[in-house]
PDB file of N, CA and C in Angstrom:
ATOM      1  N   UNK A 936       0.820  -1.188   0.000  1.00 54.00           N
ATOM      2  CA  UNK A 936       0.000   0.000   0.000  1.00 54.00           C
ATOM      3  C   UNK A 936       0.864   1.253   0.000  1.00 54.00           C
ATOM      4  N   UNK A 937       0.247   2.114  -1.050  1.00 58.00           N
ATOM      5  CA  UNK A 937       1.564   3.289  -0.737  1.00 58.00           C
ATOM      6  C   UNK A 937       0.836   4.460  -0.222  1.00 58.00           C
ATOM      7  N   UNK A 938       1.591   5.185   0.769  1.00 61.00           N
ATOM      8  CA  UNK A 938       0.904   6.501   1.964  1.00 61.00           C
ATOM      9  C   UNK A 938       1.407   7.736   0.670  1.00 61.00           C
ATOM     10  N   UNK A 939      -0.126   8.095   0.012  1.00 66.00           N
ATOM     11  CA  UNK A 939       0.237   9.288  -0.337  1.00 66.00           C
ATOM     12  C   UNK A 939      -0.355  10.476   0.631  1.00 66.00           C
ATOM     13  N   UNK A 940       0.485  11.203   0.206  1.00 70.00           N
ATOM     14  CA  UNK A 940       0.798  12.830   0.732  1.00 70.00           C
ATOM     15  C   UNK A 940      -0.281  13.707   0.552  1.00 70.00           C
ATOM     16  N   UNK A 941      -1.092  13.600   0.758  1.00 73.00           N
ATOM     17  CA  UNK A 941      -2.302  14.863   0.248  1.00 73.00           C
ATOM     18  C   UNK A 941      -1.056  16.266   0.647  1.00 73.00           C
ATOM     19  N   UNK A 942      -1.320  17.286  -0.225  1.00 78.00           N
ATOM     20  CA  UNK A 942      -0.423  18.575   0.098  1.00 78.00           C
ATOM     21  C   UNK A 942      -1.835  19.557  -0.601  1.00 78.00           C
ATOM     22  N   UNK A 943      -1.679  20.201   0.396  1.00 77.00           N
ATOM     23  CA  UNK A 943      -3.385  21.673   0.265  1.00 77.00           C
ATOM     24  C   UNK A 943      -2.512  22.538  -0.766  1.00 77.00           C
ATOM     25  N   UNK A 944      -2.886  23.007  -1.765  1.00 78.00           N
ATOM     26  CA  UNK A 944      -2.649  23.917  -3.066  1.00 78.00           C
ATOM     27  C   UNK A 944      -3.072  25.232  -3.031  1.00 78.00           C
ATOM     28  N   UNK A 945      -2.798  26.136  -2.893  1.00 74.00           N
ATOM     29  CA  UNK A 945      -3.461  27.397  -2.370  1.00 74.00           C
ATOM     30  C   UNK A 945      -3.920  27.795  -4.059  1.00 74.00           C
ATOM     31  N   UNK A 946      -4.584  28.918  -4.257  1.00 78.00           N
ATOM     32  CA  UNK A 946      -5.273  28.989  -5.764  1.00 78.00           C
ATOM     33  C   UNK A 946      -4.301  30.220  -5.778  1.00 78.00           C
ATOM     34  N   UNK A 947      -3.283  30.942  -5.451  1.00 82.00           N
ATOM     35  CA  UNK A 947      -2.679  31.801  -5.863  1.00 82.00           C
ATOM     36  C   UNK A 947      -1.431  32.002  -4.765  1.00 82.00           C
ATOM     37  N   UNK A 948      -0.364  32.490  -5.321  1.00 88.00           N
ATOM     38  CA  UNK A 948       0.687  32.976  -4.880  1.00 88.00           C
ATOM     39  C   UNK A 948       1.052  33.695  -3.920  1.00 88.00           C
ATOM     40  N   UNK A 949       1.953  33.386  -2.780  1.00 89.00           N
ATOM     41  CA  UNK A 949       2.235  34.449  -1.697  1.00 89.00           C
ATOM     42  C   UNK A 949       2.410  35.891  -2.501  1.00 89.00           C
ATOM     43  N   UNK A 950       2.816  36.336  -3.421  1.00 90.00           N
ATOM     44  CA  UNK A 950       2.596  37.575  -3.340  1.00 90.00           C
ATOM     45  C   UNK A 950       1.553  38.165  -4.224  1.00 90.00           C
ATOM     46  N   UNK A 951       0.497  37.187  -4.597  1.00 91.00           N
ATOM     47  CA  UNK A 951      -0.796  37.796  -4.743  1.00 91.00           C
ATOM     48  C   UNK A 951      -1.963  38.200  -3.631  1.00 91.00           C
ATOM     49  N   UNK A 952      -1.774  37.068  -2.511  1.00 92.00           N
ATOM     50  CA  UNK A 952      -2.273  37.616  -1.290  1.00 92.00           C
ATOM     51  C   UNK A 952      -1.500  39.022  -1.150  1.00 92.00           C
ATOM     52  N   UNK A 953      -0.430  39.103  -0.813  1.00 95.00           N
ATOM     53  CA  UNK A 953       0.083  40.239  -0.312  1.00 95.00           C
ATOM     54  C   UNK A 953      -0.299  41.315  -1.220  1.00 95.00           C
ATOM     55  N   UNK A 954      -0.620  41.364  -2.163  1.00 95.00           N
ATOM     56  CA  UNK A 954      -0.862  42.259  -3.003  1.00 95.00           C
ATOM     57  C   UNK A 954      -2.400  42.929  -2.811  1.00 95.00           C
ATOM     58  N   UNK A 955      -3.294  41.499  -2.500  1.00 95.00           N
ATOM     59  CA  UNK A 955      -4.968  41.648  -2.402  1.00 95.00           C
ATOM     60  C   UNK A 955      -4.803  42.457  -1.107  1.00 95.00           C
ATOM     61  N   UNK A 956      -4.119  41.781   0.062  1.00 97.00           N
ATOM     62  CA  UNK A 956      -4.231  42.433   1.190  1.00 97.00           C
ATOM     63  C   UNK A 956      -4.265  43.820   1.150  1.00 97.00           C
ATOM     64  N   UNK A 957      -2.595  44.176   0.161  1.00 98.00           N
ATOM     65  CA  UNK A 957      -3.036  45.782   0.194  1.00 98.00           C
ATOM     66  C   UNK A 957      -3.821  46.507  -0.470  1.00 98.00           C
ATOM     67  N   UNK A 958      -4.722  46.109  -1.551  1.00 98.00           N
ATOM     68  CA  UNK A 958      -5.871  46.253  -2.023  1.00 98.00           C
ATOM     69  C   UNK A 958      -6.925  46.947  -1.122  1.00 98.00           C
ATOM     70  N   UNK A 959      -7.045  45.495  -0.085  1.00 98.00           N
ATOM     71  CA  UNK A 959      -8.422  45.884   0.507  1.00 98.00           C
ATOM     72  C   UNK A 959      -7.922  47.073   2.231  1.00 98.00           C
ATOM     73  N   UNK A 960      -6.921  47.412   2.057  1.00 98.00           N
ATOM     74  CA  UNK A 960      -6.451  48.270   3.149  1.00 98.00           C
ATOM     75  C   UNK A 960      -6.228  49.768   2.394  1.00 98.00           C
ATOM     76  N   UNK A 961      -6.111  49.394   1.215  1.00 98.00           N
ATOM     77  CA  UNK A 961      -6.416  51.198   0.422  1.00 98.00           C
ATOM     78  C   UNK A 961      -7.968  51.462   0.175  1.00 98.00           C
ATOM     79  N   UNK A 962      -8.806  50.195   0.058  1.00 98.00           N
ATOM     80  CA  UNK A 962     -10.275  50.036  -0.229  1.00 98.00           C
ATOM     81  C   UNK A 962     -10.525  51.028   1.271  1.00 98.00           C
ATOM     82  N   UNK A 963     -10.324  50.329   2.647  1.00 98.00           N
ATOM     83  CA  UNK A 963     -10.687  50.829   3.966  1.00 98.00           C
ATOM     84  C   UNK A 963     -10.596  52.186   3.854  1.00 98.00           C
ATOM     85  N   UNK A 964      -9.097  52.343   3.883  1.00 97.00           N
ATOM     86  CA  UNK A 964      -8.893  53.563   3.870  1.00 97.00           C
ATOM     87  C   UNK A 964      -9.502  54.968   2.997  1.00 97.00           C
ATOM     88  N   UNK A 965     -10.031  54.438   2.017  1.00 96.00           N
ATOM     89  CA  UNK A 965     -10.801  55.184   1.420  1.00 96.00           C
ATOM     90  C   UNK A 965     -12.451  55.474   1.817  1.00 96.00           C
ATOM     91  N   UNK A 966     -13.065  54.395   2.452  1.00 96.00           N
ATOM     92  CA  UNK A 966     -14.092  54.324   3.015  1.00 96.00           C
ATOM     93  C   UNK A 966     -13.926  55.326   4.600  1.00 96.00           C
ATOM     94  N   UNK A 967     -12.477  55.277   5.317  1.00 95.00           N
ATOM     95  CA  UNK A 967     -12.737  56.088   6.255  1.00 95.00           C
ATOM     96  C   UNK A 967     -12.357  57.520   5.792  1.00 95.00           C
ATOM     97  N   UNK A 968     -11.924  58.098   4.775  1.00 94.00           N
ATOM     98  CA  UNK A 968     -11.903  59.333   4.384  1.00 94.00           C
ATOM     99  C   UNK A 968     -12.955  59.993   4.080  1.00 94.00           C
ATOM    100  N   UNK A 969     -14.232  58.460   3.873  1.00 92.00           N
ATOM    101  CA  UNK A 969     -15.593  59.162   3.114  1.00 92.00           C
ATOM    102  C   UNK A 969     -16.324  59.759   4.254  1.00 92.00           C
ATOM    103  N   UNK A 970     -16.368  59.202   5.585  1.00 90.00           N
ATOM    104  CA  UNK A 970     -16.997  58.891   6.621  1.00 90.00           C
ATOM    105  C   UNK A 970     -16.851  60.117   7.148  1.00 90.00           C
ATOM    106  N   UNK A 971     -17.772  60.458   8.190  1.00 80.00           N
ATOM    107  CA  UNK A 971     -18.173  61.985   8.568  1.00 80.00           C
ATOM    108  C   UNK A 971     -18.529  62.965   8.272  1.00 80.00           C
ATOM    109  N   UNK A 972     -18.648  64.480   8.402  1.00 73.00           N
ATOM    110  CA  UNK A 972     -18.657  65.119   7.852  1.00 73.00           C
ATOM    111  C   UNK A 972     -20.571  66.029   8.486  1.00 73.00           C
ATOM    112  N   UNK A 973     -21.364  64.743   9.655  1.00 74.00           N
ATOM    113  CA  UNK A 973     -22.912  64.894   9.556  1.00 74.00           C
ATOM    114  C   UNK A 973     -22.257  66.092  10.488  1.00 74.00           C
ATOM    115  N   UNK A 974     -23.835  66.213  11.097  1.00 74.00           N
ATOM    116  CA  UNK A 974     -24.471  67.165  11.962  1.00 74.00           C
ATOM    117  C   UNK A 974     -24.648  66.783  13.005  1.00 74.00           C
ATOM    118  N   UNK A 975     -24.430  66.485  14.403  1.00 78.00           N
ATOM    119  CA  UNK A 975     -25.417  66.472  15.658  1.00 78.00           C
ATOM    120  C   UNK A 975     -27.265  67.069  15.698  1.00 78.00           C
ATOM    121  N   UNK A 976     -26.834  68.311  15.118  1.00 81.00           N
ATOM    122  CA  UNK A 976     -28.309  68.980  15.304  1.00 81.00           C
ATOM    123  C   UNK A 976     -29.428  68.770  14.007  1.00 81.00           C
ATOM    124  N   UNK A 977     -29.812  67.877  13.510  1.00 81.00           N
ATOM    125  CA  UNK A 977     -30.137  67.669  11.906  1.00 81.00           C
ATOM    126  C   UNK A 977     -31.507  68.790  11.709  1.00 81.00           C
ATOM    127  N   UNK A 978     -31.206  70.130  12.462  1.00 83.00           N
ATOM    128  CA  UNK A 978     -31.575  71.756  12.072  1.00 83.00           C
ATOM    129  C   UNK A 978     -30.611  72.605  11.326  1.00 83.00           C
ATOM    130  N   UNK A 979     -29.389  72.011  11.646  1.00 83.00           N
ATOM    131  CA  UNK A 979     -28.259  72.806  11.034  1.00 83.00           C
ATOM    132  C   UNK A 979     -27.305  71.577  10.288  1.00 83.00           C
ATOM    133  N   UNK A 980     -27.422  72.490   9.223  1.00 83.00           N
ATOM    134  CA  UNK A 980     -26.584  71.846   7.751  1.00 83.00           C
ATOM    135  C   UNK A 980     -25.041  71.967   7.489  1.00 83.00           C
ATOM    136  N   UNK A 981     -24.303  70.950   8.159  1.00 80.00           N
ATOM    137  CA  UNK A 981     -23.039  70.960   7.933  1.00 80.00           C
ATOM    138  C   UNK A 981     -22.319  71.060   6.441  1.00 80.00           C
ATOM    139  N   UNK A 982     -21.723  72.470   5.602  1.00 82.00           N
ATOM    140  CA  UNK A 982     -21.087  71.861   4.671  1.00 82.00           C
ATOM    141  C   UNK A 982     -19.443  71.063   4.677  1.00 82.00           C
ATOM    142  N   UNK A 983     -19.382  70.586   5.645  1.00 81.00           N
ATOM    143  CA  UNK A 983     -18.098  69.883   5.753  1.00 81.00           C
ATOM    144  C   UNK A 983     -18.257  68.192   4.902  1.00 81.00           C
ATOM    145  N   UNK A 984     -19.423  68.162   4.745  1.00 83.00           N
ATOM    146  CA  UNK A 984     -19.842  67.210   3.846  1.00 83.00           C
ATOM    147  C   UNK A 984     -19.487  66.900   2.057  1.00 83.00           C
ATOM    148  N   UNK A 985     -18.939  68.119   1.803  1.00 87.00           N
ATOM    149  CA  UNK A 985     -19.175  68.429   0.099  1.00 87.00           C
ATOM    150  C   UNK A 985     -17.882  68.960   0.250  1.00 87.00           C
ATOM    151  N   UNK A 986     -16.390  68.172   1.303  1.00 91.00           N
ATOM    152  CA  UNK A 986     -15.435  69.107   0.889  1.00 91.00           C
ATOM    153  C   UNK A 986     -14.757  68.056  -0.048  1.00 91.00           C
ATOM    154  N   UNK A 987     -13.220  68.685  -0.354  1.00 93.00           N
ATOM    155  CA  UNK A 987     -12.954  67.771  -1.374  1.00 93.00           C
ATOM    156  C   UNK A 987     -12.012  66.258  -0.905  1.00 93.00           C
ATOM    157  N   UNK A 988     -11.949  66.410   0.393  1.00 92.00           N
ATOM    158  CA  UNK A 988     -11.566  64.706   0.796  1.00 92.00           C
ATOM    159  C   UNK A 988     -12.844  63.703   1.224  1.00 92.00           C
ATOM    160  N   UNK A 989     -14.169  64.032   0.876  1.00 92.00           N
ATOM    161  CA  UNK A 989     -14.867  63.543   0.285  1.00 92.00           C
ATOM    162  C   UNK A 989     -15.337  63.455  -0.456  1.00 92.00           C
ATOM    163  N   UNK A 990     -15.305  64.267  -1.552  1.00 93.00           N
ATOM    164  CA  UNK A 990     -16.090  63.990  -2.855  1.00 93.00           C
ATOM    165  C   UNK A 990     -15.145  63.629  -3.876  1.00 93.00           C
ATOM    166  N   UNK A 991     -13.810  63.784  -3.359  1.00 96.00           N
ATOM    167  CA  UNK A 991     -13.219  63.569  -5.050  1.00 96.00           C
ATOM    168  C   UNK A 991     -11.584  62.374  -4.482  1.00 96.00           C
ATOM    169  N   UNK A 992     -11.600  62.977  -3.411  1.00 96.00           N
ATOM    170  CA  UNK A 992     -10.103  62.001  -2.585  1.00 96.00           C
ATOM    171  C   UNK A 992     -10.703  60.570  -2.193  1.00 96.00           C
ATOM    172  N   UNK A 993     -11.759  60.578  -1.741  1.00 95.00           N
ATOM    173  CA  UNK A 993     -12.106  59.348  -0.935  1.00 95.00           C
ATOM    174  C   UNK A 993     -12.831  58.512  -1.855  1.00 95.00           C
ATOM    175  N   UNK A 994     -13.329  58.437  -2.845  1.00 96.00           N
ATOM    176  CA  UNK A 994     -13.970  57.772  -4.078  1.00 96.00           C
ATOM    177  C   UNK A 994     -12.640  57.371  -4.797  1.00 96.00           C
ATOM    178  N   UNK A 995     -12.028  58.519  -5.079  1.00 98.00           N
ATOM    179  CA  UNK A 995     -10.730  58.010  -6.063  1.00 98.00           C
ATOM    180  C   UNK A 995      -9.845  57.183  -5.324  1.00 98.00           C
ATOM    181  N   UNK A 996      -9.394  56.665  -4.128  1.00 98.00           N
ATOM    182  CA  UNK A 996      -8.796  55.971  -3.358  1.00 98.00           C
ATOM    183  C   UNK A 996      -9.322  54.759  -3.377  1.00 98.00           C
ATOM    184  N   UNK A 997     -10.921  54.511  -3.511  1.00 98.00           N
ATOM    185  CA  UNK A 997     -11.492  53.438  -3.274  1.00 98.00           C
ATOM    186  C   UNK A 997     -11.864  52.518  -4.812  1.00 98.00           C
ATOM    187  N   UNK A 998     -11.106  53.615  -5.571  1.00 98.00           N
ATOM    188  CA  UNK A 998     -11.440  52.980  -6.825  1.00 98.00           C
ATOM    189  C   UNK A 998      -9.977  52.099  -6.880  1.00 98.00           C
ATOM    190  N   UNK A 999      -8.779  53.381  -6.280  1.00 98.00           N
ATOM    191  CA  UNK A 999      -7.362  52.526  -6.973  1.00 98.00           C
ATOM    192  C   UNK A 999      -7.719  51.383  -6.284  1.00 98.00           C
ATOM    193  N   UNK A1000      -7.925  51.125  -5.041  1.00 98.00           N
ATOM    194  CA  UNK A1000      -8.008  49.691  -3.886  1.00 98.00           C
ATOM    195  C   UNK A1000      -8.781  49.117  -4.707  1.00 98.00           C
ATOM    196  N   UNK A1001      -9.630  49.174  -5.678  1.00 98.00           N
ATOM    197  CA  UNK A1001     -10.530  47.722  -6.645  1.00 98.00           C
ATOM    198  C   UNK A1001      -9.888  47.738  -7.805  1.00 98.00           C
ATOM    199  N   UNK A1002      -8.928  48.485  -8.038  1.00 98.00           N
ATOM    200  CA  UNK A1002      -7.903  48.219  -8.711  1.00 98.00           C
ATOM    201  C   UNK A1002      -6.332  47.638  -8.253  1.00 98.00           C
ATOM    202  N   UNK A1003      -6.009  47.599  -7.581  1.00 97.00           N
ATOM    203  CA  UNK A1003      -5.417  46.599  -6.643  1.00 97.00           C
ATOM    204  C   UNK A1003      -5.885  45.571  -6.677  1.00 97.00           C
ATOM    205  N   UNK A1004      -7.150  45.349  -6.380  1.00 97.00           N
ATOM    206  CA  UNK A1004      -7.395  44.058  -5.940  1.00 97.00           C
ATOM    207  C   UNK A1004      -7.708  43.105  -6.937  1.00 97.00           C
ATOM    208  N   UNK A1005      -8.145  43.759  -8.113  1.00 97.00           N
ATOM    209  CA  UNK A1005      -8.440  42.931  -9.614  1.00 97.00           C
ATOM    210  C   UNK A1005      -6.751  42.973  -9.979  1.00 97.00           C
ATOM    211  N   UNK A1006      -5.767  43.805  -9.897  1.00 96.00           N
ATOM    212  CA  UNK A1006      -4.619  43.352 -10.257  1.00 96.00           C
ATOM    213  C   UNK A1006      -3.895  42.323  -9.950  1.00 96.00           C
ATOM    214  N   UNK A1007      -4.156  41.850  -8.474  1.00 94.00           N
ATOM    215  CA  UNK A1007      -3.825  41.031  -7.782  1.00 94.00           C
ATOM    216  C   UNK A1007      -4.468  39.492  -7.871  1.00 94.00           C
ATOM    217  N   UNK A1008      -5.714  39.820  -8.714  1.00 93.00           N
ATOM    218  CA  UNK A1008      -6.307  38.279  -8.847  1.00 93.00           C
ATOM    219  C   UNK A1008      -5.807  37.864 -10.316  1.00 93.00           C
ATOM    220  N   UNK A1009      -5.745  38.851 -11.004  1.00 93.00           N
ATOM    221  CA  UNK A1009      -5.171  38.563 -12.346  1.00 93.00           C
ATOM    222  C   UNK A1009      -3.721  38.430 -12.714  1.00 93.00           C
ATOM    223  N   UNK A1010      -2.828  38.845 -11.933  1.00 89.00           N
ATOM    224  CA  UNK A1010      -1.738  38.488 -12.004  1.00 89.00           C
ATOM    225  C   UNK A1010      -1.302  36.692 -11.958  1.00 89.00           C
ATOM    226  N   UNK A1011      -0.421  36.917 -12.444  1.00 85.00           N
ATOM    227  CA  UNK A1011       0.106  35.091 -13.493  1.00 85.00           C
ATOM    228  C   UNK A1011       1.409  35.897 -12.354  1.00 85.00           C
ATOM    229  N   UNK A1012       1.941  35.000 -11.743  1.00 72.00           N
ATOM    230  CA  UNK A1012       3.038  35.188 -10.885  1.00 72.00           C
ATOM    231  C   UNK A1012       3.982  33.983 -11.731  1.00 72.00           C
ATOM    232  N   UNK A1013       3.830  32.755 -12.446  1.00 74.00           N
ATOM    233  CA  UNK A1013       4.515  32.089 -13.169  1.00 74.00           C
ATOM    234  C   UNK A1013       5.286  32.735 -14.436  1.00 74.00           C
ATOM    235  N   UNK A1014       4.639  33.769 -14.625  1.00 66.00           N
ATOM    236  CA  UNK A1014       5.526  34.895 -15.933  1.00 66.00           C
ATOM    237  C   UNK A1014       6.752  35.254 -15.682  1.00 66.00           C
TER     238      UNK A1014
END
């Protein structure tokens, strides 16, 4: 009888994880740039809402991070 080896195959490369990882940590980070900005008193209208590290910094951050992260699944690390 011969003892084979089962060995677990991961579906991608140590440095495609590492790559996704930093993906989804520029993704975060862009989500906490979006964050804040309300009111306590919802009588008075904060415009700290419509400045530009939310409307144009914190979207564009969260786009490169899904771009990261599709780079990272598509990468051929055997090339």
């Amino acid at each position: 009888m011969e003892n084979k080896e089962k060995t677990q195959q991961f579906l991608f490369e140590n440095i495609n994880y590492k790559i996704l990882l930093i993906g989804i940590g520029v993704i975060i980070l862009g989500f906490i740039l979006m964050s804040g900005g309300g009111s306590d008193d919802p009588n008075v209208f904060n415009d700290d809402i419509f400045n530009f590290r939310r409307i144009r910094l914190a979207p564009t951050t969260v786009l490169i991070g899904f771009g990261i992260t599709i780079y990272a699944i598509l990468k051929n690390p055997k090339k």
